């Protein structure tokens, strides 16, 4: 058994079902003008039950895959249901969840050939929009705490690769990072973590997960193997399933409970 392998139970039945008689958060769409892209863009934002200016919230930036846009988590993952249920069970630290569009280009819809060079480049270009426009927008419009330990970045597939690339490349911005079934846009491990000691000192959580039936699992395997060799603490969660929503919903269920609080596994 390698050092950082984690066995977690799959989320319990009902975790993604609308709970009766529980407090609910809100999920809405916000439009903003992106100077980077040069037009109006959208993101979805979940605020938790009881969201108010009585406290300051952490922020999870949650990214979609190559076939999606800012609505993908909402349409396929029901994050607001999963998170409402976890709040009702007192399992989460207070956080808002921001679901931006990770394809930073004028037509940011998931249409045409999703592997076109300009579309793949737009997933790279998103880094500067996230750091210089989206985060400042959120921090000036929501009751949030500002600082690396109050920001998490996670995503699925293409968004998993973005989270690892952007998160590990900007540890002054993020302390909690998750790659779910990360795609081949993930940088080579030596580029992701060129200085293992520095990364280890700054990280609060690095999470890697992938379904055992996923054809892209080699990406996570090689990232995990390097982190293991370099003694960089991380969670490595191999779960049942393929490149699909039951896996990513299960990842959100677990990852959301680990961030912004003392390690509880
Ligand atoms: C690839 C295969 C899959 C790739 C990206 C993906 C950039 C993304 C999949 C997804 O987001 O679901 O070769 O290269």
PDB file of C-alpha atoms in Angstrom, residues 1-263:
ATOM      1  CA  UNK A   1       0.000   0.000   0.000  1.00  0.00           C
ATOM      2  CA  UNK A   2       1.438   3.363  -0.904  1.00  0.00           C
ATOM      3  CA  UNK A   3       1.625   6.122   1.654  1.00  0.00           C
ATOM      4  CA  UNK A   4      -1.241   8.367   0.777  1.00  0.00           C
ATOM      5  CA  UNK A   5      -3.900   5.981  -0.446  1.00  0.00           C
ATOM      6  CA  UNK A   6      -7.263   6.681   1.091  1.00  0.00           C
ATOM      7  CA  UNK A   7     -10.194   4.330   1.291  1.00  0.00           C
ATOM      8  CA  UNK A   8     -13.436   6.253   1.609  1.00  0.00           C
ATOM      9  CA  UNK A   9     -16.900   4.831   1.502  1.00  0.00           C
ATOM     10  CA  UNK A  10     -19.032   5.964  -1.382  1.00  0.00           C
ATOM     11  CA  UNK A  11     -21.433   8.709  -0.281  1.00  0.00           C
ATOM     12  CA  UNK A  12     -24.426   7.207   1.568  1.00  0.00           C
ATOM     13  CA  UNK A  13     -27.735   6.674  -0.217  1.00  0.00           C
ATOM     14  CA  UNK A  14     -29.807   9.837  -0.274  1.00  0.00           C
ATOM     15  CA  UNK A  15     -26.840  12.230  -0.142  1.00  0.00           C
ATOM     16  CA  UNK A  16     -27.941  13.792  -3.429  1.00  0.00           C
ATOM     17  CA  UNK A  17     -31.693  13.681  -2.773  1.00  0.00           C
ATOM     18  CA  UNK A  18     -33.668  16.744  -1.837  1.00  0.00           C
ATOM     19  CA  UNK A  19     -33.943  16.625   1.958  1.00  0.00           C
ATOM     20  CA  UNK A  20     -37.303  17.467   3.517  1.00  0.00           C
ATOM     21  CA  UNK A  21     -37.534  20.127   6.201  1.00  0.00           C
ATOM     22  CA  UNK A  22     -33.961  21.323   5.988  1.00  0.00           C
ATOM     23  CA  UNK A  23     -32.646  24.804   5.450  1.00  0.00           C
ATOM     24  CA  UNK A  24     -31.645  25.507   1.878  1.00  0.00           C
ATOM     25  CA  UNK A  25     -28.983  27.598   0.281  1.00  0.00           C
ATOM     26  CA  UNK A  26     -29.467  29.470  -2.966  1.00  0.00           C
ATOM     27  CA  UNK A  27     -27.983  28.916  -6.363  1.00  0.00           C
ATOM     28  CA  UNK A  28     -28.061  31.735  -8.901  1.00  0.00           C
ATOM     29  CA  UNK A  29     -26.479  32.855 -12.139  1.00  0.00           C
ATOM     30  CA  UNK A  30     -24.373  36.012 -12.240  1.00  0.00           C
ATOM     31  CA  UNK A  31     -23.236  37.890 -15.262  1.00  0.00           C
ATOM     32  CA  UNK A  32     -20.106  40.033 -15.265  1.00  0.00           C
ATOM     33  CA  UNK A  33     -18.026  41.809 -17.857  1.00  0.00           C
ATOM     34  CA  UNK A  34     -14.744  40.010 -18.485  1.00  0.00           C
ATOM     35  CA  UNK A  35     -11.980  42.404 -19.545  1.00  0.00           C
ATOM     36  CA  UNK A  36      -9.793  39.403 -20.330  1.00  0.00           C
ATOM     37  CA  UNK A  37     -12.266  37.919 -22.804  1.00  0.00           C
ATOM     38  CA  UNK A  38     -13.830  41.205 -23.854  1.00  0.00           C
ATOM     39  CA  UNK A  39     -17.459  40.333 -23.338  1.00  0.00           C
ATOM     40  CA  UNK A  40     -20.071  39.379 -20.830  1.00  0.00           C
ATOM     41  CA  UNK A  41     -19.656  35.999 -19.109  1.00  0.00           C
ATOM     42  CA  UNK A  42     -21.655  34.007 -16.601  1.00  0.00           C
ATOM     43  CA  UNK A  43     -21.008  32.046 -13.466  1.00  0.00           C
ATOM     44  CA  UNK A  44     -23.227  30.239 -10.994  1.00  0.00           C
ATOM     45  CA  UNK A  45     -22.886  30.859  -7.288  1.00  0.00           C
ATOM     46  CA  UNK A  46     -24.213  28.811  -4.389  1.00  0.00           C
ATOM     47  CA  UNK A  47     -24.636  30.589  -1.087  1.00  0.00           C
ATOM     48  CA  UNK A  48     -25.276  28.294   1.889  1.00  0.00           C
ATOM     49  CA  UNK A  49     -28.362  28.196   4.144  1.00  0.00           C
ATOM     50  CA  UNK A  50     -28.498  31.312   6.316  1.00  0.00           C
ATOM     51  CA  UNK A  51     -25.914  33.199   4.250  1.00  0.00           C
ATOM     52  CA  UNK A  52     -25.668  36.652   5.796  1.00  0.00           C
ATOM     53  CA  UNK A  53     -23.279  39.409   6.731  1.00  0.00           C
ATOM     54  CA  UNK A  54     -23.064  38.024  10.281  1.00  0.00           C
ATOM     55  CA  UNK A  55     -20.004  36.098   9.207  1.00  0.00           C
ATOM     56  CA  UNK A  56     -17.364  35.870   6.509  1.00  0.00           C
ATOM     57  CA  UNK A  57     -17.363  32.827   4.261  1.00  0.00           C
ATOM     58  CA  UNK A  58     -14.714  30.682   2.611  1.00  0.00           C
ATOM     59  CA  UNK A  59     -14.917  30.191  -1.154  1.00  0.00           C
ATOM     60  CA  UNK A  60     -14.696  27.012  -3.195  1.00  0.00           C
ATOM     61  CA  UNK A  61     -14.117  27.633  -6.904  1.00  0.00           C
ATOM     62  CA  UNK A  62     -15.546  24.564  -8.646  1.00  0.00           C
ATOM     63  CA  UNK A  63     -14.712  23.946 -12.311  1.00  0.00           C
ATOM     64  CA  UNK A  64     -16.449  22.014 -15.089  1.00  0.00           C
ATOM     65  CA  UNK A  65     -15.205  19.625 -17.785  1.00  0.00           C
ATOM     66  CA  UNK A  66     -14.584  19.943 -21.519  1.00  0.00           C
ATOM     67  CA  UNK A  67     -18.208  19.171 -22.377  1.00  0.00           C
ATOM     68  CA  UNK A  68     -19.651  21.721 -19.982  1.00  0.00           C
ATOM     69  CA  UNK A  69     -19.957  25.350 -19.026  1.00  0.00           C
ATOM     70  CA  UNK A  70     -20.849  27.274 -15.872  1.00  0.00           C
ATOM     71  CA  UNK A  71     -24.125  25.346 -15.597  1.00  0.00           C
ATOM     72  CA  UNK A  72     -22.634  21.857 -15.820  1.00  0.00           C
ATOM     73  CA  UNK A  73     -22.335  21.158 -12.099  1.00  0.00           C
ATOM     74  CA  UNK A  74     -25.843  22.507 -11.565  1.00  0.00           C
ATOM     75  CA  UNK A  75     -27.407  20.449 -14.349  1.00  0.00           C
ATOM     76  CA  UNK A  76     -25.653  17.167 -13.636  1.00  0.00           C
ATOM     77  CA  UNK A  77     -24.339  17.323 -10.083  1.00  0.00           C
ATOM     78  CA  UNK A  78     -26.986  19.115  -8.034  1.00  0.00           C
ATOM     79  CA  UNK A  79     -24.279  20.578  -5.802  1.00  0.00           C
ATOM     80  CA  UNK A  80     -26.839  22.681  -3.949  1.00  0.00           C
ATOM     81  CA  UNK A  81     -28.692  19.518  -2.860  1.00  0.00           C
ATOM     82  CA  UNK A  82     -25.526  17.683  -1.787  1.00  0.00           C
ATOM     83  CA  UNK A  83     -24.289  20.727   0.133  1.00  0.00           C
ATOM     84  CA  UNK A  84     -27.634  21.580   1.746  1.00  0.00           C
ATOM     85  CA  UNK A  85     -27.772  18.018   3.098  1.00  0.00           C
ATOM     86  CA  UNK A  86     -24.222  18.276   4.428  1.00  0.00           C
ATOM     87  CA  UNK A  87     -24.981  21.612   6.131  1.00  0.00           C
ATOM     88  CA  UNK A  88     -28.064  20.042   7.721  1.00  0.00           C
ATOM     89  CA  UNK A  89     -25.750  17.360   9.159  1.00  0.00           C
ATOM     90  CA  UNK A  90     -23.262  20.040  10.368  1.00  0.00           C
ATOM     91  CA  UNK A  91     -20.520  18.580   8.200  1.00  0.00           C
ATOM     92  CA  UNK A  92     -19.346  21.674   6.338  1.00  0.00           C
ATOM     93  CA  UNK A  93     -17.416  24.805   7.134  1.00  0.00           C
ATOM     94  CA  UNK A  94     -19.241  27.917   5.924  1.00  0.00           C
ATOM     95  CA  UNK A  95     -18.439  28.444   2.260  1.00  0.00           C
ATOM     96  CA  UNK A  96     -19.881  29.793  -0.905  1.00  0.00           C
ATOM     97  CA  UNK A  97     -19.288  27.849  -4.103  1.00  0.00           C
ATOM     98  CA  UNK A  98     -18.448  29.679  -7.316  1.00  0.00           C
ATOM     99  CA  UNK A  99     -18.902  27.814 -10.601  1.00  0.00           C
ATOM    100  CA  UNK A 100     -17.354  29.947 -13.331  1.00  0.00           C
ATOM    101  CA  UNK A 101     -17.009  29.194 -17.028  1.00  0.00           C
ATOM    102  CA  UNK A 102     -13.493  27.817 -17.500  1.00  0.00           C
ATOM    103  CA  UNK A 103     -13.349  28.366 -21.251  1.00  0.00           C
ATOM    104  CA  UNK A 104     -12.102  31.957 -21.398  1.00  0.00           C
ATOM    105  CA  UNK A 105     -13.066  32.940 -24.952  1.00  0.00           C
ATOM    106  CA  UNK A 106     -15.859  34.970 -26.580  1.00  0.00           C
ATOM    107  CA  UNK A 107     -17.966  31.933 -27.463  1.00  0.00           C
ATOM    108  CA  UNK A 108     -17.624  29.955 -24.263  1.00  0.00           C
ATOM    109  CA  UNK A 109     -20.389  27.431 -25.005  1.00  0.00           C
ATOM    110  CA  UNK A 110     -19.495  23.740 -25.237  1.00  0.00           C
ATOM    111  CA  UNK A 111     -20.241  23.434 -28.927  1.00  0.00           C
ATOM    112  CA  UNK A 112     -18.419  22.422 -32.118  1.00  0.00           C
ATOM    113  CA  UNK A 113     -15.161  20.514 -31.809  1.00  0.00           C
ATOM    114  CA  UNK A 114     -14.363  20.754 -28.127  1.00  0.00           C
ATOM    115  CA  UNK A 115     -10.737  19.827 -28.820  1.00  0.00           C
ATOM    116  CA  UNK A 116     -10.075  22.763 -31.200  1.00  0.00           C
ATOM    117  CA  UNK A 117      -6.769  24.419 -30.354  1.00  0.00           C
ATOM    118  CA  UNK A 118      -8.378  27.754 -29.505  1.00  0.00           C
ATOM    119  CA  UNK A 119     -10.869  26.064 -27.163  1.00  0.00           C
ATOM    120  CA  UNK A 120      -8.127  24.161 -25.348  1.00  0.00           C
ATOM    121  CA  UNK A 121      -6.096  27.375 -25.150  1.00  0.00           C
ATOM    122  CA  UNK A 122      -9.112  29.082 -23.567  1.00  0.00           C
ATOM    123  CA  UNK A 123      -8.930  26.628 -20.652  1.00  0.00           C
ATOM    124  CA  UNK A 124      -5.326  27.820 -20.145  1.00  0.00           C
ATOM    125  CA  UNK A 125      -6.248  31.481 -20.520  1.00  0.00           C
ATOM    126  CA  UNK A 126      -8.806  31.074 -17.747  1.00  0.00           C
ATOM    127  CA  UNK A 127      -6.014  31.220 -15.151  1.00  0.00           C
ATOM    128  CA  UNK A 128      -5.531  34.939 -15.465  1.00  0.00           C
ATOM    129  CA  UNK A 129      -9.268  35.635 -15.562  1.00  0.00           C
ATOM    130  CA  UNK A 130      -9.766  33.609 -12.382  1.00  0.00           C
ATOM    131  CA  UNK A 131      -6.936  35.265 -10.494  1.00  0.00           C
ATOM    132  CA  UNK A 132      -7.366  38.832 -11.702  1.00  0.00           C
ATOM    133  CA  UNK A 133     -11.087  39.203 -12.353  1.00  0.00           C
ATOM    134  CA  UNK A 134     -13.275  36.461 -10.862  1.00  0.00           C
ATOM    135  CA  UNK A 135     -11.662  36.240  -7.426  1.00  0.00           C
ATOM    136  CA  UNK A 136     -11.597  40.035  -6.957  1.00  0.00           C
ATOM    137  CA  UNK A 137     -15.229  40.218  -8.149  1.00  0.00           C
ATOM    138  CA  UNK A 138     -16.316  37.614  -5.597  1.00  0.00           C
ATOM    139  CA  UNK A 139     -14.297  39.208  -2.832  1.00  0.00           C
ATOM    140  CA  UNK A 140     -15.839  42.593  -3.391  1.00  0.00           C
ATOM    141  CA  UNK A 141     -19.437  41.393  -3.824  1.00  0.00           C
ATOM    142  CA  UNK A 142     -19.829  38.617  -1.214  1.00  0.00           C
ATOM    143  CA  UNK A 143     -19.240  38.320   2.525  1.00  0.00           C
ATOM    144  CA  UNK A 144     -16.065  36.322   2.165  1.00  0.00           C
ATOM    145  CA  UNK A 145     -12.807  35.912   4.010  1.00  0.00           C
ATOM    146  CA  UNK A 146      -9.818  36.884   1.959  1.00  0.00           C
ATOM    147  CA  UNK A 147      -6.668  34.806   1.959  1.00  0.00           C
ATOM    148  CA  UNK A 148      -5.186  31.607   0.604  1.00  0.00           C
ATOM    149  CA  UNK A 149      -6.480  29.488   3.486  1.00  0.00           C
ATOM    150  CA  UNK A 150     -10.015  30.656   2.694  1.00  0.00           C
ATOM    151  CA  UNK A 151      -9.883  29.657  -0.963  1.00  0.00           C
ATOM    152  CA  UNK A 152     -10.247  26.185  -2.445  1.00  0.00           C
ATOM    153  CA  UNK A 153     -10.020  25.218  -6.101  1.00  0.00           C
ATOM    154  CA  UNK A 154     -11.350  21.936  -7.478  1.00  0.00           C
ATOM    155  CA  UNK A 155     -12.855  20.616 -10.647  1.00  0.00           C
ATOM    156  CA  UNK A 156     -13.632  17.640 -12.796  1.00  0.00           C
ATOM    157  CA  UNK A 157     -11.586  16.397 -15.741  1.00  0.00           C
ATOM    158  CA  UNK A 158     -10.516  19.479 -17.759  1.00  0.00           C
ATOM    159  CA  UNK A 159     -11.432  21.459 -14.631  1.00  0.00           C
ATOM    160  CA  UNK A 160      -9.417  19.007 -12.520  1.00  0.00           C
ATOM    161  CA  UNK A 161      -6.363  19.693 -14.674  1.00  0.00           C
ATOM    162  CA  UNK A 162      -7.024  23.438 -14.391  1.00  0.00           C
ATOM    163  CA  UNK A 163      -7.334  23.148 -10.609  1.00  0.00           C
ATOM    164  CA  UNK A 164      -4.023  21.322 -10.266  1.00  0.00           C
ATOM    165  CA  UNK A 165      -2.221  23.615 -12.728  1.00  0.00           C
ATOM    166  CA  UNK A 166      -3.615  26.881 -11.400  1.00  0.00           C
ATOM    167  CA  UNK A 167      -3.783  25.847  -7.744  1.00  0.00           C
ATOM    168  CA  UNK A 168      -0.320  24.342  -7.435  1.00  0.00           C
ATOM    169  CA  UNK A 169       1.099  27.162  -9.560  1.00  0.00           C
ATOM    170  CA  UNK A 170      -0.426  29.796  -7.282  1.00  0.00           C
ATOM    171  CA  UNK A 171      -0.103  28.558  -3.725  1.00  0.00           C
ATOM    172  CA  UNK A 172      -0.145  32.161  -2.578  1.00  0.00           C
ATOM    173  CA  UNK A 173      -3.808  32.138  -3.692  1.00  0.00           C
ATOM    174  CA  UNK A 174      -5.058  28.647  -2.764  1.00  0.00           C
ATOM    175  CA  UNK A 175      -4.358  26.273   0.120  1.00  0.00           C
ATOM    176  CA  UNK A 176      -6.976  23.581  -0.693  1.00  0.00           C
ATOM    177  CA  UNK A 177      -6.791  21.949  -4.129  1.00  0.00           C
ATOM    178  CA  UNK A 178      -8.690  19.047  -5.697  1.00  0.00           C
ATOM    179  CA  UNK A 179      -8.407  17.270  -9.041  1.00  0.00           C
ATOM    180  CA  UNK A 180     -11.304  14.944  -9.836  1.00  0.00           C
ATOM    181  CA  UNK A 181     -10.536  12.597 -12.787  1.00  0.00           C
ATOM    182  CA  UNK A 182      -8.048  15.155 -14.082  1.00  0.00           C
ATOM    183  CA  UNK A 183      -7.616  15.354 -17.871  1.00  0.00           C
ATOM    184  CA  UNK A 184      -4.406  15.390 -19.951  1.00  0.00           C
ATOM    185  CA  UNK A 185      -4.317  19.191 -19.695  1.00  0.00           C
ATOM    186  CA  UNK A 186      -2.716  18.492 -16.285  1.00  0.00           C
ATOM    187  CA  UNK A 187       0.919  19.587 -16.351  1.00  0.00           C
ATOM    188  CA  UNK A 188       3.655  16.989 -15.933  1.00  0.00           C
ATOM    189  CA  UNK A 189       4.186  16.286 -12.221  1.00  0.00           C
ATOM    190  CA  UNK A 190       7.689  17.788 -12.196  1.00  0.00           C
ATOM    191  CA  UNK A 191       6.229  21.024 -13.563  1.00  0.00           C
ATOM    192  CA  UNK A 192       3.250  20.969 -11.219  1.00  0.00           C
ATOM    193  CA  UNK A 193       5.378  20.510  -8.135  1.00  0.00           C
ATOM    194  CA  UNK A 194       8.940  21.566  -8.947  1.00  0.00           C
ATOM    195  CA  UNK A 195       9.716  22.277  -5.312  1.00  0.00           C
ATOM    196  CA  UNK A 196       8.123  19.552  -3.164  1.00  0.00           C
ATOM    197  CA  UNK A 197       9.182  21.013   0.171  1.00  0.00           C
ATOM    198  CA  UNK A 198       7.739  24.414  -0.553  1.00  0.00           C
ATOM    199  CA  UNK A 199       4.491  22.893  -1.837  1.00  0.00           C
ATOM    200  CA  UNK A 200       4.222  20.681   1.238  1.00  0.00           C
ATOM    201  CA  UNK A 201       4.732  23.624   3.555  1.00  0.00           C
ATOM    202  CA  UNK A 202       1.996  25.684   1.912  1.00  0.00           C
ATOM    203  CA  UNK A 203      -0.724  23.127   1.163  1.00  0.00           C
ATOM    204  CA  UNK A 204      -3.590  22.457   3.519  1.00  0.00           C
ATOM    205  CA  UNK A 205      -5.056  19.754   1.279  1.00  0.00           C
ATOM    206  CA  UNK A 206      -4.193  18.251  -2.075  1.00  0.00           C
ATOM    207  CA  UNK A 207      -6.821  15.793  -3.255  1.00  0.00           C
ATOM    208  CA  UNK A 208      -6.541  13.501  -6.282  1.00  0.00           C
ATOM    209  CA  UNK A 209      -9.310  11.103  -7.189  1.00  0.00           C
ATOM    210  CA  UNK A 210     -10.356   9.044 -10.167  1.00  0.00           C
ATOM    211  CA  UNK A 211     -12.749   6.277 -11.079  1.00  0.00           C
ATOM    212  CA  UNK A 212     -10.973   2.978 -11.691  1.00  0.00           C
ATOM    213  CA  UNK A 213     -12.754   2.555 -15.039  1.00  0.00           C
ATOM    214  CA  UNK A 214     -11.723   5.998 -16.343  1.00  0.00           C
ATOM    215  CA  UNK A 215      -9.505   5.968 -19.482  1.00  0.00           C
ATOM    216  CA  UNK A 216      -7.827   9.126 -18.215  1.00  0.00           C
ATOM    217  CA  UNK A 217      -6.780   7.538 -14.934  1.00  0.00           C
ATOM    218  CA  UNK A 218      -3.143   7.410 -16.056  1.00  0.00           C
ATOM    219  CA  UNK A 219      -3.009  11.190 -15.541  1.00  0.00           C
ATOM    220  CA  UNK A 220      -3.922  10.925 -11.864  1.00  0.00           C
ATOM    221  CA  UNK A 221      -1.796   7.783 -11.458  1.00  0.00           C
ATOM    222  CA  UNK A 222       1.338   9.543 -12.628  1.00  0.00           C
ATOM    223  CA  UNK A 223       0.641  12.648 -10.550  1.00  0.00           C
ATOM    224  CA  UNK A 224       0.056  10.521  -7.471  1.00  0.00           C
ATOM    225  CA  UNK A 225       3.189   8.399  -8.071  1.00  0.00           C
ATOM    226  CA  UNK A 226       5.370  11.517  -8.278  1.00  0.00           C
ATOM    227  CA  UNK A 227       3.850  13.072  -5.146  1.00  0.00           C
ATOM    228  CA  UNK A 228       4.430   9.790  -3.322  1.00  0.00           C
ATOM    229  CA  UNK A 229       8.080   9.676  -4.404  1.00  0.00           C
ATOM    230  CA  UNK A 230       8.575  13.270  -3.342  1.00  0.00           C
ATOM    231  CA  UNK A 231       6.792  12.785  -0.001  1.00  0.00           C
ATOM    232  CA  UNK A 232       4.194  15.449  -0.720  1.00  0.00           C
ATOM    233  CA  UNK A 233       1.171  14.648   1.469  1.00  0.00           C
ATOM    234  CA  UNK A 234      -2.024  14.287  -0.520  1.00  0.00           C
ATOM    235  CA  UNK A 235      -5.189  12.277  -0.650  1.00  0.00           C
ATOM    236  CA  UNK A 236      -5.306   9.627  -3.338  1.00  0.00           C
ATOM    237  CA  UNK A 237      -8.772   8.216  -3.759  1.00  0.00           C
ATOM    238  CA  UNK A 238      -9.453   5.528  -6.342  1.00  0.00           C
ATOM    239  CA  UNK A 239     -13.153   4.952  -6.525  1.00  0.00           C
ATOM    240  CA  UNK A 240     -15.580   2.767  -8.386  1.00  0.00           C
ATOM    241  CA  UNK A 241     -16.937   4.104 -11.665  1.00  0.00           C
ATOM    242  CA  UNK A 242     -15.718   5.742 -14.857  1.00  0.00           C
ATOM    243  CA  UNK A 243     -15.516   9.245 -16.304  1.00  0.00           C
ATOM    244  CA  UNK A 244     -18.934  10.151 -15.047  1.00  0.00           C
ATOM    245  CA  UNK A 245     -21.191  12.112 -12.704  1.00  0.00           C
ATOM    246  CA  UNK A 246     -21.654   9.569  -9.902  1.00  0.00           C
ATOM    247  CA  UNK A 247     -17.875   9.819  -9.401  1.00  0.00           C
ATOM    248  CA  UNK A 248     -17.743  13.647  -9.407  1.00  0.00           C
ATOM    249  CA  UNK A 249     -20.740  14.008  -7.112  1.00  0.00           C
ATOM    250  CA  UNK A 250     -19.133  11.553  -4.720  1.00  0.00           C
ATOM    251  CA  UNK A 251     -15.922  13.596  -4.923  1.00  0.00           C
ATOM    252  CA  UNK A 252     -17.756  16.818  -4.097  1.00  0.00           C
ATOM    253  CA  UNK A 253     -19.454  15.077  -1.160  1.00  0.00           C
ATOM    254  CA  UNK A 254     -16.078  14.087   0.324  1.00  0.00           C
ATOM    255  CA  UNK A 255     -13.890  17.006  -0.735  1.00  0.00           C
ATOM    256  CA  UNK A 256     -16.322  19.629   0.563  1.00  0.00           C
ATOM    257  CA  UNK A 257     -16.167  18.067   4.045  1.00  0.00           C
ATOM    258  CA  UNK A 258     -12.378  18.248   4.174  1.00  0.00           C
ATOM    259  CA  UNK A 259     -11.837  21.866   3.209  1.00  0.00           C
ATOM    260  CA  UNK A 260     -11.610  24.849   5.520  1.00  0.00           C
ATOM    261  CA  UNK A 261     -11.471  22.708   8.616  1.00  0.00           C
ATOM    262  CA  UNK A 262      -8.976  20.650  10.591  1.00  0.00           C
ATOM    263  CA  UNK A 263      -8.252  17.342   8.919  1.00  0.00           C
TER     264      UNK A 263
END
